[in-house]
Amino acid sequence: MSPSRSLIALTAALCLAVAAAVPVGAAGTAAPRFGVLQQAALQSPRALSATMLAVAAAGKRLVAVGERGIVLLSDDGGARWRQAATPVRASLTAVQFVDERQGWAVGHLGVVLHSGDGGETWTKQLDGLQLPALFEQAARADAAAAPAYRDYVQLLADDGPDKPLLALHFQDARRGIVVGAYNLALGTEDGGATWTPLSARLPNPRSLHLYGVAVSGASIVLAGEQGLLLRSDNGGRDFAALESPYRGSWFGLLATRGDRLLVYGLRGAAYVSADRGSSWTQASTELPVSISGAAELADGTLVLGSSAGDLLVSRDQGRSFQRRDGPPQPPIAGLVPTQDGALALAGLRGPQRVDLAAPPAAR
């Protein structure tokens, strides 16, 4: 599989032209070429305007992650930000906190970071250099899945530890799943202390990239390239393919109140499901560009963010979305509600705060 496919797909999924990926090399040269896995992120005032690829709430705190391992924190609803210390310079693509203290971030080169203090400090739990041993161990433990896992070991040997993780979901402080490029998927039952490969459990024979994961009711739902939708109803022990309403790539999933799902992706595509993905209803967005993030406000309002900086709002459970008037924001990669009802955006010019109740300001 060509390295260019991974880079192009990753760029499309994030809807940002981020030149932060490390060049792919052979396994024999992995150590010198992937030194960012052992280097702490640089501390710099410029970090406040770095490209941010995701943002999450840790209680009242906001945590944004992005290029070169940068993590930013805000304790005033996104008005001011400061940089946290992180142990890697690999770009971080997604972040989630299950409470005000326990959180995880994933990113390029198979990185998984954990914080137990609300994002102030981070430790590395996993990276791509560890994946071959994990997949080889999985092959020895499961004879039926051994060929698939050993194929993945060979892929890692050919390309090096370059496979990015692109999404995650933790149900609580112990149970979580991380997914990424080329059908990469792993689960943990102990808060990330140990990881189990899940890739062989996914009906994804073309190894399409996985861009989104959400939990709806008792089901785990994955979304990815070329309309891929997968669901597990037994805690991730196995997955089944769902009929997709769209053949373009999905870039994310959002589980909303009432066990509803919102899936979104290329060319303004957005669909909602009230039955854990068994059926879908198209949402009207009238948007020709990719949707790259979604959030649900405290009152049930749904908001989408686009690669062109648009914000679209739905007050009818996602059946239709209206574009927020005014000049667009910079390209949006992620968004999350703040405690005071505003939105924090992750994007090309660092984190931004938007008050949906206020009239849009000109740029």
PDB file of C-alpha atoms in Angstrom, residues 134-250:
ATOM      1  CA  LEU A 134       1.215  -6.626  19.813  1.00  0.00           C
ATOM      2  CA  PHE A 135      -0.056  -7.980  16.495  1.00  0.00           C
ATOM      3  CA  GLU A 136       2.337 -10.947  16.615  1.00  0.00           C
ATOM      4  CA  GLN A 137       1.112 -11.749  20.124  1.00  0.00           C
ATOM      5  CA  ALA A 138      -2.492 -11.550  18.877  1.00  0.00           C
ATOM      6  CA  ALA A 139      -1.640 -13.920  16.018  1.00  0.00           C
ATOM      7  CA  ARG A 140      -0.254 -16.505  18.444  1.00  0.00           C
ATOM      8  CA  ALA A 141      -3.334 -16.222  20.667  1.00  0.00           C
ATOM      9  CA  ASP A 142      -5.939 -16.557  17.883  1.00  0.00           C
ATOM     10  CA  ALA A 143      -5.209 -19.153  15.216  1.00  0.00           C
ATOM     11  CA  ALA A 144      -8.200 -18.166  13.089  1.00  0.00           C
ATOM     12  CA  ALA A 145      -7.125 -14.520  12.965  1.00  0.00           C
ATOM     13  CA  ALA A 146      -3.396 -15.241  12.736  1.00  0.00           C
ATOM     14  CA  PRO A 147      -3.081 -14.719   8.941  1.00  0.00           C
ATOM     15  CA  ALA A 148      -4.729 -11.284   9.122  1.00  0.00           C
ATOM     16  CA  TYR A 149      -2.612 -10.192  12.060  1.00  0.00           C
ATOM     17  CA  ARG A 150       0.613 -11.419  10.452  1.00  0.00           C
ATOM     18  CA  ASP A 151      -0.275  -9.523   7.272  1.00  0.00           C
ATOM     19  CA  TYR A 152      -0.439  -6.402   9.433  1.00  0.00           C
ATOM     20  CA  VAL A 153       2.926  -7.241  10.995  1.00  0.00           C
ATOM     21  CA  GLN A 154       4.369  -7.444   7.469  1.00  0.00           C
ATOM     22  CA  LEU A 155       2.780  -4.108   6.532  1.00  0.00           C
ATOM     23  CA  LEU A 156       4.420  -2.494   9.559  1.00  0.00           C
ATOM     24  CA  ALA A 157       7.733  -4.124   8.675  1.00  0.00           C
ATOM     25  CA  ASP A 158       7.523  -2.779   5.116  1.00  0.00           C
ATOM     26  CA  ASP A 159       6.439   0.763   5.979  1.00  0.00           C
ATOM     27  CA  GLY A 160       7.697   1.353   9.498  1.00  0.00           C
ATOM     28  CA  PRO A 161       5.590   2.603  12.430  1.00  0.00           C
ATOM     29  CA  ASP A 162       3.921   5.356  10.420  1.00  0.00           C
ATOM     30  CA  LYS A 163       0.232   4.370  10.714  1.00  0.00           C
ATOM     31  CA  PRO A 164      -1.781   7.193  12.329  1.00  0.00           C
ATOM     32  CA  LEU A 165      -4.554   6.749  14.844  1.00  0.00           C
ATOM     33  CA  LEU A 166      -7.437   9.056  13.939  1.00  0.00           C
ATOM     34  CA  ALA A 167     -10.248   8.556  16.462  1.00  0.00           C
ATOM     35  CA  LEU A 168     -10.986   7.147  19.894  1.00  0.00           C
ATOM     36  CA  HIS A 169     -13.809   6.486  22.301  1.00  0.00           C
ATOM     37  CA  PHE A 170     -13.571   5.619  25.989  1.00  0.00           C
ATOM     38  CA  GLN A 171     -16.757   4.470  27.686  1.00  0.00           C
ATOM     39  CA  ASP A 172     -15.201   5.014  31.108  1.00  0.00           C
ATOM     40  CA  ALA A 173     -11.744   5.233  32.674  1.00  0.00           C
ATOM     41  CA  ARG A 174     -10.950   1.617  31.741  1.00  0.00           C
ATOM     42  CA  ARG A 175     -12.715   0.580  28.519  1.00  0.00           C
ATOM     43  CA  GLY A 176     -11.699   2.226  25.262  1.00  0.00           C
ATOM     44  CA  ILE A 177     -11.082   1.739  21.546  1.00  0.00           C
ATOM     45  CA  VAL A 178      -8.736   3.576  19.182  1.00  0.00           C
ATOM     46  CA  VAL A 179      -8.878   3.373  15.370  1.00  0.00           C
ATOM     47  CA  GLY A 180      -6.962   4.719  12.406  1.00  0.00           C
ATOM     48  CA  ALA A 181      -5.451   4.154   8.980  1.00  0.00           C
ATOM     49  CA  TYR A 182      -5.459   0.811   7.157  1.00  0.00           C
ATOM     50  CA  ASN A 183      -8.038  -0.787   9.486  1.00  0.00           C
ATOM     51  CA  LEU A 184      -5.872  -0.180  12.546  1.00  0.00           C
ATOM     52  CA  ALA A 185      -7.972  -0.814  15.665  1.00  0.00           C
ATOM     53  CA  LEU A 186      -7.075  -1.643  19.254  1.00  0.00           C
ATOM     54  CA  GLY A 187      -9.010  -1.938  22.492  1.00  0.00           C
ATOM     55  CA  THR A 188      -8.178  -1.685  26.175  1.00  0.00           C
ATOM     56  CA  GLU A 189      -9.936  -2.882  29.320  1.00  0.00           C
ATOM     57  CA  ASP A 190      -7.491  -1.339  31.796  1.00  0.00           C
ATOM     58  CA  GLY A 191      -7.293   2.325  30.891  1.00  0.00           C
ATOM     59  CA  GLY A 192      -4.584   1.847  28.281  1.00  0.00           C
ATOM     60  CA  ALA A 193      -2.070  -0.082  30.385  1.00  0.00           C
ATOM     61  CA  THR A 194      -2.421  -2.913  27.853  1.00  0.00           C
ATOM     62  CA  TRP A 195      -3.885  -3.007  24.344  1.00  0.00           C
ATOM     63  CA  THR A 196      -5.461  -5.765  22.252  1.00  0.00           C
ATOM     64  CA  PRO A 197      -5.543  -5.599  18.427  1.00  0.00           C
ATOM     65  CA  LEU A 198      -9.095  -5.675  17.059  1.00  0.00           C
ATOM     66  CA  SER A 199      -8.390  -5.340  13.333  1.00  0.00           C
ATOM     67  CA  ALA A 200      -9.105  -8.990  12.496  1.00  0.00           C
ATOM     68  CA  ARG A 201     -12.582  -8.641  14.037  1.00  0.00           C
ATOM     69  CA  LEU A 202     -13.603  -5.969  11.536  1.00  0.00           C
ATOM     70  CA  PRO A 203     -15.230  -6.924   8.195  1.00  0.00           C
ATOM     71  CA  ASN A 204     -13.000  -4.506   6.285  1.00  0.00           C
ATOM     72  CA  PRO A 205     -11.161  -6.669   3.723  1.00  0.00           C
ATOM     73  CA  ARG A 206      -9.781  -3.664   1.811  1.00  0.00           C
ATOM     74  CA  SER A 207      -8.267  -2.211   4.994  1.00  0.00           C
ATOM     75  CA  LEU A 208     -10.091   1.080   4.512  1.00  0.00           C
ATOM     76  CA  HIS A 209      -9.150   3.870   6.900  1.00  0.00           C
ATOM     77  CA  LEU A 210     -11.271   4.287  10.036  1.00  0.00           C
ATOM     78  CA  TYR A 211     -12.095   7.905  10.872  1.00  0.00           C
ATOM     79  CA  GLY A 212     -14.805   7.801  13.536  1.00  0.00           C
ATOM     80  CA  VAL A 213     -15.982   5.782  16.533  1.00  0.00           C
ATOM     81  CA  ALA A 214     -18.991   6.294  18.797  1.00  0.00           C
ATOM     82  CA  VAL A 215     -21.052   4.330  21.294  1.00  0.00           C
ATOM     83  CA  SER A 216     -24.840   4.326  20.886  1.00  0.00           C
ATOM     84  CA  GLY A 217     -26.689   2.404  23.576  1.00  0.00           C
ATOM     85  CA  ALA A 218     -24.814  -0.869  23.944  1.00  0.00           C
ATOM     86  CA  SER A 219     -23.344  -0.700  20.425  1.00  0.00           C
ATOM     87  CA  ILE A 220     -19.933   0.433  19.188  1.00  0.00           C
ATOM     88  CA  VAL A 221     -20.141   2.004  15.719  1.00  0.00           C
ATOM     89  CA  LEU A 222     -17.189   2.745  13.421  1.00  0.00           C
ATOM     90  CA  ALA A 223     -17.137   4.938  10.298  1.00  0.00           C
ATOM     91  CA  GLY A 224     -14.514   5.240   7.592  1.00  0.00           C
ATOM     92  CA  GLU A 225     -13.495   5.480   3.974  1.00  0.00           C
ATOM     93  CA  GLN A 226     -15.857   4.865   1.062  1.00  0.00           C
ATOM     94  CA  GLY A 227     -18.990   4.765   3.192  1.00  0.00           C
ATOM     95  CA  LEU A 228     -17.709   2.107   5.582  1.00  0.00           C
ATOM     96  CA  LEU A 229     -19.958   1.606   8.632  1.00  0.00           C
ATOM     97  CA  LEU A 230     -19.390  -1.197  11.158  1.00  0.00           C
ATOM     98  CA  ARG A 231     -21.164  -2.086  14.408  1.00  0.00           C
ATOM     99  CA  SER A 232     -20.525  -4.331  17.393  1.00  0.00           C
ATOM    100  CA  ASP A 233     -23.375  -5.262  19.722  1.00  0.00           C
ATOM    101  CA  ASN A 234     -21.249  -7.324  22.115  1.00  0.00           C
ATOM    102  CA  GLY A 235     -18.615  -4.952  23.434  1.00  0.00           C
ATOM    103  CA  GLY A 236     -16.267  -5.256  20.471  1.00  0.00           C
ATOM    104  CA  ARG A 237     -15.881  -9.037  20.393  1.00  0.00           C
ATOM    105  CA  ASP A 238     -17.001  -8.957  16.752  1.00  0.00           C
ATOM    106  CA  PHE A 239     -18.335  -6.409  14.261  1.00  0.00           C
ATOM    107  CA  ALA A 240     -20.801  -6.525  11.371  1.00  0.00           C
ATOM    108  CA  ALA A 241     -21.013  -4.274   8.334  1.00  0.00           C
ATOM    109  CA  LEU A 242     -23.948  -1.867   8.174  1.00  0.00           C
ATOM    110  CA  GLU A 243     -25.646  -0.748   4.989  1.00  0.00           C
ATOM    111  CA  SER A 244     -24.333   2.726   4.281  1.00  0.00           C
ATOM    112  CA  PRO A 245     -26.526   5.478   2.823  1.00  0.00           C
ATOM    113  CA  TYR A 246     -23.518   7.114   1.161  1.00  0.00           C
ATOM    114  CA  ARG A 247     -20.466   5.826  -0.716  1.00  0.00           C
ATOM    115  CA  GLY A 248     -18.183   8.750  -0.011  1.00  0.00           C
ATOM    116  CA  SER A 249     -15.897   8.798   3.004  1.00  0.00           C
ATOM    117  CA  TRP A 250     -17.199   9.487   6.482  1.00  0.00           C
TER     118      TRP A 250
END
